[in-house]
Amino acid sequence: SSEQLNLGDRMFLVLSVDKTVAYVNELIPVTVKLYVNRLNVSDIQLPTFEQESFSKVEFKEPKQYRERLNGLLYEILEFRTSIFGTKAGDYRLGPAEIKCNVMVPKSMPRSAGMMNNFFDDPFSGPGADDFFARYERHPMELKSKDVQLGIQPIPTAGRPQDYMGAVGDYQFIYSANPVKLKVGDPVTLKMDINGTGNFNTVLMPKLEVPNGFKVYEPQVKTEENRKSFTQVLIPETDAVTQLPKVLFTYFDPNARQFKTIDQGPIAIKVEKGKDEAPSQVIGPVPGPALRGQKSDDLGRDIIF
């Protein structure tokens, strides 16, 4: 423990959150800072803390910098992540814990006063063997104070019927390509949702596809601050003239209200496919589009 090493204010851990009150599924930025003053520390592990009723904690690579506090200059490792509460209630987050080794002089009392600088590399100078002859690793488990968090439920008052759980602040872009095509040709719908928030809660907006289209399974791609849904439709008749309107509803925790973005409908022009001879057919048509064709389409079926 730090008492055995008499470290005092030479080495400690601080846990902090950007907000102490949040809604269910709202992202809460978390910071864990390791402060070290003129010590040699090795084998620093990623922070851990209790996460019951919260999402899994995954810390990013730490930042390293210096900061002066109470007249002392500290080397700092700063670990950041974001968590979210999975159910409403009052919780105690933490304490955060970090395991590491402190290099302790063998021939001196276990005091922090004579130790090397935290980030000096003992292998960089002469006498590395001598260093380990004079110093030994002492395991440390540092603990921070905990923090209180209040998690509130998503309001039910004014909740739109199409709300599916998205929490954050988003933009929604809806597009289709091509918009001029022939019966049996694919048209690709793309729904991009970007912004800041908990993308685990972002589901594909409901698409009410009218009759006259063959529908394929959507593809989902998640990136940092962005989630894309791609849906392929194939018109089976030239009677269809548009792609459906789409609504995306989310709860904005900063504005404390539900917001809905509506896009579309998108006008399309579908022409009848020409009954061309096999030698005149250009380009492939997706196989699933052939299902259900009459048996007298056999020649085209083979070409495709």
PDB file of C-alpha atoms in Angstrom:
ATOM      1  CA  SER A   1       0.000   0.000   0.000  1.00  0.00           C
ATOM      2  CA  SER A   2       1.048   3.636  -0.319  1.00  0.00           C
ATOM      3  CA  GLU A   3       1.264   3.923   3.500  1.00  0.00           C
ATOM      4  CA  GLN A   4       4.002   1.270   3.588  1.00  0.00           C
ATOM      5  CA  LEU A   5       5.980   3.231   1.020  1.00  0.00           C
ATOM      6  CA  ASN A   6       5.252   6.554   2.711  1.00  0.00           C
ATOM      7  CA  LEU A   7       4.327   8.068  -0.665  1.00  0.00           C
ATOM      8  CA  GLY A   8       2.023  10.737   0.713  1.00  0.00           C
ATOM      9  CA  ASP A   9       1.052  13.072  -2.134  1.00  0.00           C
ATOM     10  CA  ARG A  10       3.723  11.675  -4.456  1.00  0.00           C
ATOM     11  CA  MET A  11       1.375   9.273  -6.267  1.00  0.00           C
ATOM     12  CA  PHE A  12      -2.428   9.083  -6.389  1.00  0.00           C
ATOM     13  CA  LEU A  13      -5.437   8.359  -8.602  1.00  0.00           C
ATOM     14  CA  VAL A  14      -8.420  10.607  -9.447  1.00  0.00           C
ATOM     15  CA  LEU A  15     -11.732   9.470 -10.980  1.00  0.00           C
ATOM     16  CA  SER A  16     -14.041  12.095 -12.481  1.00  0.00           C
ATOM     17  CA  VAL A  17     -17.117  12.238 -14.730  1.00  0.00           C
ATOM     18  CA  ASP A  18     -18.311  15.019 -17.034  1.00  0.00           C
ATOM     19  CA  LYS A  19     -21.850  14.817 -15.642  1.00  0.00           C
ATOM     20  CA  THR A  20     -23.294  13.370 -12.431  1.00  0.00           C
ATOM     21  CA  VAL A  21     -26.909  13.193 -13.665  1.00  0.00           C
ATOM     22  CA  ALA A  22     -27.791  11.482 -16.945  1.00  0.00           C
ATOM     23  CA  TYR A  23     -30.580   9.586 -18.681  1.00  0.00           C
ATOM     24  CA  VAL A  24     -30.660   5.843 -19.288  1.00  0.00           C
ATOM     25  CA  ASN A  25     -28.367   5.052 -22.274  1.00  0.00           C
ATOM     26  CA  GLU A  26     -26.893   8.582 -22.307  1.00  0.00           C
ATOM     27  CA  LEU A  27     -23.105   8.586 -22.726  1.00  0.00           C
ATOM     28  CA  ILE A  28     -21.160   9.768 -19.669  1.00  0.00           C
ATOM     29  CA  PRO A  29     -17.498  10.686 -20.332  1.00  0.00           C
ATOM     30  CA  VAL A  30     -15.218   9.261 -17.616  1.00  0.00           C
ATOM     31  CA  THR A  31     -11.620  10.273 -16.842  1.00  0.00           C
ATOM     32  CA  VAL A  32      -9.088   8.473 -14.653  1.00  0.00           C
ATOM     33  CA  LYS A  33      -5.850  10.382 -13.976  1.00  0.00           C
ATOM     34  CA  LEU A  34      -2.724   8.879 -12.445  1.00  0.00           C
ATOM     35  CA  TYR A  35      -0.575  11.569 -10.753  1.00  0.00           C
ATOM     36  CA  VAL A  36       3.114  10.790 -10.110  1.00  0.00           C
ATOM     37  CA  ASN A  37       5.789  13.108  -8.695  1.00  0.00           C
ATOM     38  CA  ARG A  38       9.440  12.071  -9.232  1.00  0.00           C
ATOM     39  CA  LEU A  39       8.921   8.297  -8.981  1.00  0.00           C
ATOM     40  CA  ASN A  40       9.891   5.465 -11.288  1.00  0.00           C
ATOM     41  CA  VAL A  41       6.778   3.426 -12.042  1.00  0.00           C
ATOM     42  CA  SER A  42       6.493   0.423 -14.367  1.00  0.00           C
ATOM     43  CA  ASP A  43       3.928  -2.136 -15.577  1.00  0.00           C
ATOM     44  CA  ILE A  44       0.997   0.277 -15.339  1.00  0.00           C
ATOM     45  CA  GLN A  45      -2.276  -1.559 -15.997  1.00  0.00           C
ATOM     46  CA  LEU A  46      -5.455  -0.106 -17.469  1.00  0.00           C
ATOM     47  CA  PRO A  47      -7.865   1.246 -14.843  1.00  0.00           C
ATOM     48  CA  THR A  48     -10.761  -0.885 -13.626  1.00  0.00           C
ATOM     49  CA  PHE A  49     -13.867  -0.136 -11.582  1.00  0.00           C
ATOM     50  CA  GLU A  50     -17.187  -1.697 -10.708  1.00  0.00           C
ATOM     51  CA  GLN A  51     -19.706  -1.355 -13.533  1.00  0.00           C
ATOM     52  CA  GLU A  52     -22.911  -2.960 -12.302  1.00  0.00           C
ATOM     53  CA  SER A  53     -25.885  -1.369 -14.104  1.00  0.00           C
ATOM     54  CA  PHE A  54     -23.456   0.346 -16.493  1.00  0.00           C
ATOM     55  CA  SER A  55     -22.062  -0.578 -19.896  1.00  0.00           C
ATOM     56  CA  LYS A  56     -18.709  -2.295 -20.263  1.00  0.00           C
ATOM     57  CA  VAL A  57     -15.719  -0.029 -19.647  1.00  0.00           C
ATOM     58  CA  GLU A  58     -13.140   0.153 -22.450  1.00  0.00           C
ATOM     59  CA  PHE A  59     -10.372   2.680 -21.890  1.00  0.00           C
ATOM     60  CA  LYS A  60      -8.509   4.219 -24.806  1.00  0.00           C
ATOM     61  CA  GLU A  61      -4.736   4.642 -24.967  1.00  0.00           C
ATOM     62  CA  PRO A  62      -3.749   7.162 -22.290  1.00  0.00           C
ATOM     63  CA  LYS A  63      -2.437  10.657 -22.840  1.00  0.00           C
ATOM     64  CA  GLN A  64       0.774  11.671 -21.077  1.00  0.00           C
ATOM     65  CA  TYR A  65       1.518  15.214 -19.957  1.00  0.00           C
ATOM     66  CA  ARG A  66       2.639  17.318 -16.989  1.00  0.00           C
ATOM     67  CA  GLU A  67       0.569  19.381 -14.610  1.00  0.00           C
ATOM     68  CA  ARG A  68       1.427  21.489 -11.567  1.00  0.00           C
ATOM     69  CA  LEU A  69      -0.729  20.936  -8.492  1.00  0.00           C
ATOM     70  CA  ASN A  70      -0.248  22.428  -5.022  1.00  0.00           C
ATOM     71  CA  GLY A  71       3.280  23.511  -5.923  1.00  0.00           C
ATOM     72  CA  LEU A  72       4.380  20.090  -7.187  1.00  0.00           C
ATOM     73  CA  LEU A  73       4.975  19.104 -10.814  1.00  0.00           C
ATOM     74  CA  TYR A  74       3.309  15.808 -11.671  1.00  0.00           C
ATOM     75  CA  GLU A  75       3.699  13.443 -14.578  1.00  0.00           C
ATOM     76  CA  ILE A  76       0.158  12.387 -15.531  1.00  0.00           C
ATOM     77  CA  LEU A  77      -1.326   9.467 -17.391  1.00  0.00           C
ATOM     78  CA  GLU A  78      -4.891  10.314 -18.385  1.00  0.00           C
ATOM     79  CA  PHE A  79      -7.276   7.479 -19.326  1.00  0.00           C
ATOM     80  CA  ARG A  80     -10.631   8.344 -20.926  1.00  0.00           C
ATOM     81  CA  THR A  81     -13.723   6.352 -21.786  1.00  0.00           C
ATOM     82  CA  SER A  82     -17.508   6.703 -21.894  1.00  0.00           C
ATOM     83  CA  ILE A  83     -20.112   4.621 -20.110  1.00  0.00           C
ATOM     84  CA  PHE A  84     -23.898   4.649 -19.940  1.00  0.00           C
ATOM     85  CA  GLY A  85     -26.383   3.539 -17.312  1.00  0.00           C
ATOM     86  CA  THR A  86     -28.632   0.672 -18.349  1.00  0.00           C
ATOM     87  CA  LYS A  87     -31.360   1.311 -15.786  1.00  0.00           C
ATOM     88  CA  ALA A  88     -32.606   4.236 -13.721  1.00  0.00           C
ATOM     89  CA  GLY A  89     -31.427   4.741 -10.138  1.00  0.00           C
ATOM     90  CA  ASP A  90     -28.791   6.313  -7.898  1.00  0.00           C
ATOM     91  CA  TYR A  91     -25.367   4.696  -8.132  1.00  0.00           C
ATOM     92  CA  ARG A  92     -21.862   4.932  -6.754  1.00  0.00           C
ATOM     93  CA  LEU A  93     -19.277   4.669  -9.524  1.00  0.00           C
ATOM     94  CA  GLY A  94     -15.842   3.499  -8.522  1.00  0.00           C
ATOM     95  CA  PRO A  95     -13.464   3.564  -6.905  1.00  0.00           C
ATOM     96  CA  ALA A  96     -11.189   3.271  -9.930  1.00  0.00           C
ATOM     97  CA  GLU A  97      -8.178   1.023  -9.392  1.00  0.00           C
ATOM     98  CA  ILE A  98      -4.795   0.808 -11.115  1.00  0.00           C
ATOM     99  CA  LYS A  99      -2.105  -1.807 -10.533  1.00  0.00           C
ATOM    100  CA  CYS A 100       1.558  -0.992 -11.160  1.00  0.00           C
ATOM    101  CA  ASN A 101       5.072  -1.450  -9.788  1.00  0.00           C
ATOM    102  CA  VAL A 102       7.122   1.219  -8.040  1.00  0.00           C
ATOM    103  CA  MET A 103      10.928   0.943  -8.085  1.00  0.00           C
ATOM    104  CA  VAL A 104      12.069   1.030  -4.456  1.00  0.00           C
ATOM    105  CA  PRO A 105      15.731   1.483  -3.321  1.00  0.00           C
ATOM    106  CA  LYS A 106      16.888  -1.731  -1.662  1.00  0.00           C
ATOM    107  CA  SER A 107      19.493  -0.138   0.571  1.00  0.00           C
ATOM    108  CA  MET A 108      17.329   2.742   1.803  1.00  0.00           C
ATOM    109  CA  PRO A 109      14.211   3.040   3.980  1.00  0.00           C
ATOM    110  CA  ARG A 110      10.994   2.665   1.999  1.00  0.00           C
ATOM    111  CA  SER A 111      10.587   6.340   1.410  1.00  0.00           C
ATOM    112  CA  ALA A 112       9.669   8.058  -1.842  1.00  0.00           C
ATOM    113  CA  GLY A 113      12.268  10.783  -1.459  1.00  0.00           C
ATOM    114  CA  MET A 114      15.166   9.284  -3.385  1.00  0.00           C
ATOM    115  CA  MET A 115      13.397   7.603  -6.307  1.00  0.00           C
ATOM    116  CA  ASN A 116      13.957   8.361  -9.953  1.00  0.00           C
ATOM    117  CA  ASN A 117      11.653  10.314 -12.185  1.00  0.00           C
ATOM    118  CA  PHE A 118       8.414   8.479 -13.103  1.00  0.00           C
ATOM    119  CA  PHE A 119       9.005   8.285 -16.848  1.00  0.00           C
ATOM    120  CA  ASP A 120      12.822   8.024 -16.931  1.00  0.00           C
ATOM    121  CA  ASP A 121      13.883   4.824 -18.652  1.00  0.00           C
ATOM    122  CA  PRO A 122      16.307   2.969 -16.355  1.00  0.00           C
ATOM    123  CA  PHE A 123      17.664   1.179 -19.450  1.00  0.00           C
ATOM    124  CA  SER A 124      18.554   4.369 -21.293  1.00  0.00           C
ATOM    125  CA  GLY A 125      21.688   5.190 -19.308  1.00  0.00           C
ATOM    126  CA  PRO A 126      24.728   3.180 -18.224  1.00  0.00           C
ATOM    127  CA  GLY A 127      24.519   0.650 -15.451  1.00  0.00           C
ATOM    128  CA  ALA A 128      21.128  -0.965 -16.028  1.00  0.00           C
ATOM    129  CA  ASP A 129      22.330  -4.045 -14.128  1.00  0.00           C
ATOM    130  CA  ASP A 130      23.472  -1.770 -11.339  1.00  0.00           C
ATOM    131  CA  PHE A 131      20.025  -0.143 -11.308  1.00  0.00           C
ATOM    132  CA  PHE A 132      18.326  -3.466 -10.636  1.00  0.00           C
ATOM    133  CA  ALA A 133      20.995  -4.292  -8.065  1.00  0.00           C
ATOM    134  CA  ARG A 134      20.017  -1.153  -6.164  1.00  0.00           C
ATOM    135  CA  TYR A 135      16.260  -1.100  -6.783  1.00  0.00           C
ATOM    136  CA  GLU A 136      13.414  -3.607  -6.540  1.00  0.00           C
ATOM    137  CA  ARG A 137       9.865  -3.635  -7.880  1.00  0.00           C
ATOM    138  CA  HIS A 138       7.198  -3.048  -5.268  1.00  0.00           C
ATOM    139  CA  PRO A 139       3.603  -3.883  -6.369  1.00  0.00           C
ATOM    140  CA  MET A 140       1.078  -1.096  -5.892  1.00  0.00           C
ATOM    141  CA  GLU A 141      -2.711  -0.968  -6.052  1.00  0.00           C
ATOM    142  CA  LEU A 142      -3.930   2.614  -6.222  1.00  0.00           C
ATOM    143  CA  LYS A 143      -7.556   3.492  -5.575  1.00  0.00           C
ATOM    144  CA  SER A 144      -9.443   6.706  -6.287  1.00  0.00           C
ATOM    145  CA  LYS A 145     -12.444   8.086  -4.479  1.00  0.00           C
ATOM    146  CA  ASP A 146     -15.816   7.116  -5.924  1.00  0.00           C
ATOM    147  CA  VAL A 147     -18.394   9.433  -7.524  1.00  0.00           C
ATOM    148  CA  GLN A 148     -22.174   9.550  -7.213  1.00  0.00           C
ATOM    149  CA  LEU A 149     -24.285   9.210 -10.359  1.00  0.00           C
ATOM    150  CA  GLY A 150     -28.017   9.632 -10.839  1.00  0.00           C
ATOM    151  CA  ILE A 151     -29.559   7.855 -13.852  1.00  0.00           C
ATOM    152  CA  GLN A 152     -33.008   9.041 -14.924  1.00  0.00           C
ATOM    153  CA  PRO A 153     -35.500   7.144 -17.114  1.00  0.00           C
ATOM    154  CA  ILE A 154     -36.282   8.352 -20.637  1.00  0.00           C
ATOM    155  CA  PRO A 155     -39.506  10.387 -20.350  1.00  0.00           C
ATOM    156  CA  THR A 156     -42.750   8.771 -21.421  1.00  0.00           C
ATOM    157  CA  ALA A 157     -44.605  12.061 -21.823  1.00  0.00           C
ATOM    158  CA  GLY A 158     -44.491  13.190 -25.440  1.00  0.00           C
ATOM    159  CA  ARG A 159     -42.696  10.055 -26.599  1.00  0.00           C
ATOM    160  CA  PRO A 160     -43.411   9.492 -30.325  1.00  0.00           C
ATOM    161  CA  GLN A 161     -44.759   6.106 -31.380  1.00  0.00           C
ATOM    162  CA  ASP A 162     -41.836   5.465 -33.721  1.00  0.00           C
ATOM    163  CA  TYR A 163     -39.207   6.074 -31.003  1.00  0.00           C
ATOM    164  CA  MET A 164     -36.889   3.025 -30.811  1.00  0.00           C
ATOM    165  CA  GLY A 165     -34.440   4.097 -28.079  1.00  0.00           C
ATOM    166  CA  ALA A 166     -31.820   6.347 -29.725  1.00  0.00           C
ATOM    167  CA  VAL A 167     -30.191   8.752 -27.247  1.00  0.00           C
ATOM    168  CA  GLY A 168     -27.903  11.575 -28.384  1.00  0.00           C
ATOM    169  CA  ASP A 169     -27.808  14.452 -30.869  1.00  0.00           C
ATOM    170  CA  TYR A 170     -27.911  13.302 -34.480  1.00  0.00           C
ATOM    171  CA  GLN A 171     -28.265  14.211 -38.137  1.00  0.00           C
ATOM    172  CA  PHE A 172     -30.062  11.933 -40.581  1.00  0.00           C
ATOM    173  CA  ILE A 173     -29.321  11.757 -44.333  1.00  0.00           C
ATOM    174  CA  TYR A 174     -31.434   9.648 -46.701  1.00  0.00           C
ATOM    175  CA  SER A 175     -30.458   9.025 -50.328  1.00  0.00           C
ATOM    176  CA  ALA A 176     -31.145   6.650 -53.217  1.00  0.00           C
ATOM    177  CA  ASN A 177     -29.166   5.679 -56.322  1.00  0.00           C
ATOM    178  CA  PRO A 178     -30.082   5.417 -59.134  1.00  0.00           C
ATOM    179  CA  VAL A 179     -33.421   7.181 -59.359  1.00  0.00           C
ATOM    180  CA  LYS A 180     -33.891   6.324 -63.059  1.00  0.00           C
ATOM    181  CA  LEU A 181     -33.893   2.596 -63.722  1.00  0.00           C
ATOM    182  CA  LYS A 182     -35.692  -0.320 -65.353  1.00  0.00           C
ATOM    183  CA  VAL A 183     -37.897  -2.999 -63.915  1.00  0.00           C
ATOM    184  CA  GLY A 184     -35.612  -5.623 -62.342  1.00  0.00           C
ATOM    185  CA  ASP A 185     -32.708  -3.232 -61.759  1.00  0.00           C
ATOM    186  CA  PRO A 186     -31.594  -2.605 -58.148  1.00  0.00           C
ATOM    187  CA  VAL A 187     -31.885   0.740 -56.385  1.00  0.00           C
ATOM    188  CA  THR A 188     -29.779   1.271 -53.261  1.00  0.00           C
ATOM    189  CA  LEU A 189     -31.184   3.245 -50.338  1.00  0.00           C
ATOM    190  CA  LYS A 190     -28.691   4.672 -47.863  1.00  0.00           C
ATOM    191  CA  MET A 191     -29.549   6.024 -44.430  1.00  0.00           C
ATOM    192  CA  ASP A 192     -26.650   7.790 -42.664  1.00  0.00           C
ATOM    193  CA  ILE A 193     -26.978   8.787 -39.012  1.00  0.00           C
ATOM    194  CA  ASN A 194     -24.121  10.830 -37.587  1.00  0.00           C
ATOM    195  CA  GLY A 195     -23.545  13.057 -34.583  1.00  0.00           C
ATOM    196  CA  THR A 196     -22.739  12.511 -30.918  1.00  0.00           C
ATOM    197  CA  GLY A 197     -24.383   9.974 -28.670  1.00  0.00           C
ATOM    198  CA  ASN A 198     -24.759   6.316 -27.851  1.00  0.00           C
ATOM    199  CA  PHE A 199     -24.725   4.583 -31.244  1.00  0.00           C
ATOM    200  CA  ASN A 200     -25.522   1.270 -29.533  1.00  0.00           C
ATOM    201  CA  THR A 201     -29.075   2.615 -29.264  1.00  0.00           C
ATOM    202  CA  VAL A 202     -29.348   3.693 -32.921  1.00  0.00           C
ATOM    203  CA  LEU A 203     -31.452   1.224 -34.911  1.00  0.00           C
ATOM    204  CA  MET A 204     -32.401   1.340 -38.572  1.00  0.00           C
ATOM    205  CA  PRO A 205     -35.330   3.712 -39.155  1.00  0.00           C
ATOM    206  CA  LYS A 206     -38.497   1.840 -40.056  1.00  0.00           C
ATOM    207  CA  LEU A 207     -38.961   1.607 -43.808  1.00  0.00           C
ATOM    208  CA  GLU A 208     -42.539   1.114 -45.013  1.00  0.00           C
ATOM    209  CA  VAL A 209     -41.822  -0.371 -48.433  1.00  0.00           C
ATOM    210  CA  PRO A 210     -44.895  -0.268 -50.702  1.00  0.00           C
ATOM    211  CA  ASN A 211     -46.013  -3.157 -52.890  1.00  0.00           C
ATOM    212  CA  GLY A 212     -44.150  -3.534 -56.159  1.00  0.00           C
ATOM    213  CA  PHE A 213     -40.647  -3.931 -54.714  1.00  0.00           C
ATOM    214  CA  LYS A 214     -38.505  -6.939 -53.902  1.00  0.00           C
ATOM    215  CA  VAL A 215     -36.734  -6.212 -50.600  1.00  0.00           C
ATOM    216  CA  TYR A 216     -33.290  -7.440 -49.529  1.00  0.00           C
ATOM    217  CA  GLU A 217     -31.757  -7.653 -46.048  1.00  0.00           C
ATOM    218  CA  PRO A 218     -30.196  -4.331 -44.969  1.00  0.00           C
ATOM    219  CA  GLN A 219     -26.472  -3.959 -44.307  1.00  0.00           C
ATOM    220  CA  VAL A 220     -25.223  -2.058 -41.241  1.00  0.00           C
ATOM    221  CA  LYS A 221     -21.879  -0.287 -40.848  1.00  0.00           C
ATOM    222  CA  THR A 222     -20.783   1.422 -37.619  1.00  0.00           C
ATOM    223  CA  GLU A 223     -17.932   3.940 -37.449  1.00  0.00           C
ATOM    224  CA  GLU A 224     -16.907   6.511 -34.883  1.00  0.00           C
ATOM    225  CA  ASN A 225     -19.755   9.048 -34.607  1.00  0.00           C
ATOM    226  CA  ARG A 226     -21.554   7.472 -37.562  1.00  0.00           C
ATOM    227  CA  LYS A 227     -23.862   4.570 -38.411  1.00  0.00           C
ATOM    228  CA  SER A 228     -24.964   3.672 -41.949  1.00  0.00           C
ATOM    229  CA  PHE A 229     -27.802   1.435 -43.126  1.00  0.00           C
ATOM    230  CA  THR A 230     -27.895   0.248 -46.739  1.00  0.00           C
ATOM    231  CA  GLN A 231     -31.034  -1.329 -48.226  1.00  0.00           C
ATOM    232  CA  VAL A 232     -31.405  -2.721 -51.750  1.00  0.00           C
ATOM    233  CA  LEU A 233     -34.825  -2.711 -53.427  1.00  0.00           C
ATOM    234  CA  ILE A 234     -35.760  -3.990 -56.863  1.00  0.00           C
ATOM    235  CA  PRO A 235     -38.867  -2.605 -58.596  1.00  0.00           C
ATOM    236  CA  GLU A 236     -40.994  -5.392 -60.073  1.00  0.00           C
ATOM    237  CA  THR A 237     -43.287  -3.035 -61.970  1.00  0.00           C
ATOM    238  CA  ASP A 238     -43.043   0.346 -63.678  1.00  0.00           C
ATOM    239  CA  ALA A 239     -46.077   1.487 -61.679  1.00  0.00           C
ATOM    240  CA  VAL A 240     -43.944   2.468 -58.672  1.00  0.00           C
ATOM    241  CA  THR A 241     -43.037   6.164 -58.698  1.00  0.00           C
ATOM    242  CA  GLN A 242     -41.350   6.829 -55.366  1.00  0.00           C
ATOM    243  CA  LEU A 243     -39.382   5.435 -52.475  1.00  0.00           C
ATOM    244  CA  PRO A 244     -41.042   5.785 -49.082  1.00  0.00           C
ATOM    245  CA  LYS A 245     -40.698   8.581 -46.562  1.00  0.00           C
ATOM    246  CA  VAL A 246     -38.491   7.677 -43.570  1.00  0.00           C
ATOM    247  CA  LEU A 247     -38.622   9.000 -39.997  1.00  0.00           C
ATOM    248  CA  PHE A 248     -35.758   8.917 -37.474  1.00  0.00           C
ATOM    249  CA  THR A 249     -36.659   9.816 -33.895  1.00  0.00           C
ATOM    250  CA  TYR A 250     -34.213  10.241 -31.021  1.00  0.00           C
ATOM    251  CA  PHE A 251     -34.120  11.649 -27.509  1.00  0.00           C
ATOM    252  CA  ASP A 252     -31.786  14.630 -27.074  1.00  0.00           C
ATOM    253  CA  PRO A 253     -30.633  14.537 -23.419  1.00  0.00           C
ATOM    254  CA  ASN A 254     -29.231  18.084 -23.518  1.00  0.00           C
ATOM    255  CA  ALA A 255     -32.472  19.566 -24.865  1.00  0.00           C
ATOM    256  CA  ARG A 256     -34.460  17.051 -22.760  1.00  0.00           C
ATOM    257  CA  GLN A 257     -36.850  16.377 -25.606  1.00  0.00           C
ATOM    258  CA  PHE A 258     -37.633  14.001 -28.440  1.00  0.00           C
ATOM    259  CA  LYS A 259     -36.726  15.085 -31.946  1.00  0.00           C
ATOM    260  CA  THR A 260     -37.846  13.629 -35.272  1.00  0.00           C
ATOM    261  CA  ILE A 261     -36.136  14.055 -38.635  1.00  0.00           C
ATOM    262  CA  ASP A 262     -38.212  13.084 -41.657  1.00  0.00           C
ATOM    263  CA  GLN A 263     -36.700  12.514 -45.087  1.00  0.00           C
ATOM    264  CA  GLY A 264     -38.289  11.661 -48.421  1.00  0.00           C
ATOM    265  CA  PRO A 265     -40.215  10.389 -50.165  1.00  0.00           C
ATOM    266  CA  ILE A 266     -37.759  10.152 -53.072  1.00  0.00           C
ATOM    267  CA  ALA A 267     -39.212  10.237 -56.600  1.00  0.00           C
ATOM    268  CA  ILE A 268     -37.973   7.550 -58.981  1.00  0.00           C
ATOM    269  CA  LYS A 269     -38.680   6.750 -62.626  1.00  0.00           C
ATOM    270  CA  VAL A 270     -38.989   3.081 -63.526  1.00  0.00           C
ATOM    271  CA  GLU A 271     -39.155   2.001 -67.176  1.00  0.00           C
ATOM    272  CA  LYS A 272     -40.328  -1.327 -68.511  1.00  0.00           C
ATOM    273  CA  GLY A 273     -37.518  -3.718 -69.275  1.00  0.00           C
ATOM    274  CA  LYS A 274     -37.083  -4.398 -73.003  1.00  0.00           C
ATOM    275  CA  ASP A 275     -37.453  -7.963 -74.223  1.00  0.00           C
ATOM    276  CA  GLU A 276     -34.048  -7.979 -75.855  1.00  0.00           C
ATOM    277  CA  ALA A 277     -32.307 -10.855 -77.592  1.00  0.00           C
ATOM    278  CA  PRO A 278     -29.630 -12.552 -75.438  1.00  0.00           C
ATOM    279  CA  SER A 279     -26.793 -10.977 -77.442  1.00  0.00           C
ATOM    280  CA  GLN A 280     -28.114  -7.506 -76.646  1.00  0.00           C
ATOM    281  CA  VAL A 281     -28.242  -7.944 -72.891  1.00  0.00           C
ATOM    282  CA  ILE A 282     -25.720  -5.647 -71.172  1.00  0.00           C
ATOM    283  CA  GLY A 283     -24.678  -6.006 -67.550  1.00  0.00           C
ATOM    284  CA  PRO A 284     -25.737  -8.483 -64.885  1.00  0.00           C
ATOM    285  CA  VAL A 285     -29.000  -8.430 -62.988  1.00  0.00           C
ATOM    286  CA  PRO A 286     -28.997  -9.806 -59.431  1.00  0.00           C
ATOM    287  CA  GLY A 287     -29.983 -13.450 -59.336  1.00  0.00           C
ATOM    288  CA  PRO A 288     -32.818 -13.143 -56.782  1.00  0.00           C
ATOM    289  CA  ALA A 289     -34.668 -10.864 -59.219  1.00  0.00           C
ATOM    290  CA  LEU A 290     -35.213 -13.850 -61.522  1.00  0.00           C
ATOM    291  CA  ARG A 291     -37.239 -15.853 -59.079  1.00  0.00           C
ATOM    292  CA  GLY A 292     -40.866 -15.999 -60.014  1.00  0.00           C
ATOM    293  CA  GLN A 293     -40.290 -15.342 -63.745  1.00  0.00           C
ATOM    294  CA  LYS A 294     -42.325 -17.331 -66.246  1.00  0.00           C
ATOM    295  CA  SER A 295     -40.797 -20.441 -67.763  1.00  0.00           C
ATOM    296  CA  ASP A 296     -40.777 -18.832 -71.223  1.00  0.00           C
ATOM    297  CA  ASP A 297     -38.045 -16.507 -69.882  1.00  0.00           C
ATOM    298  CA  LEU A 298     -35.672 -19.465 -69.944  1.00  0.00           C
ATOM    299  CA  GLY A 299     -33.249 -17.919 -72.464  1.00  0.00           C
ATOM    300  CA  ARG A 300     -32.795 -14.790 -70.310  1.00  0.00           C
ATOM    301  CA  ASP A 301     -32.524 -16.913 -67.220  1.00  0.00           C
ATOM    302  CA  ILE A 302     -29.546 -18.795 -68.673  1.00  0.00           C
ATOM    303  CA  ILE A 303     -27.805 -15.597 -69.839  1.00  0.00           C
ATOM    304  CA  PHE A 304     -28.171 -14.023 -66.409  1.00  0.00           C
TER     305      PHE A 304
END
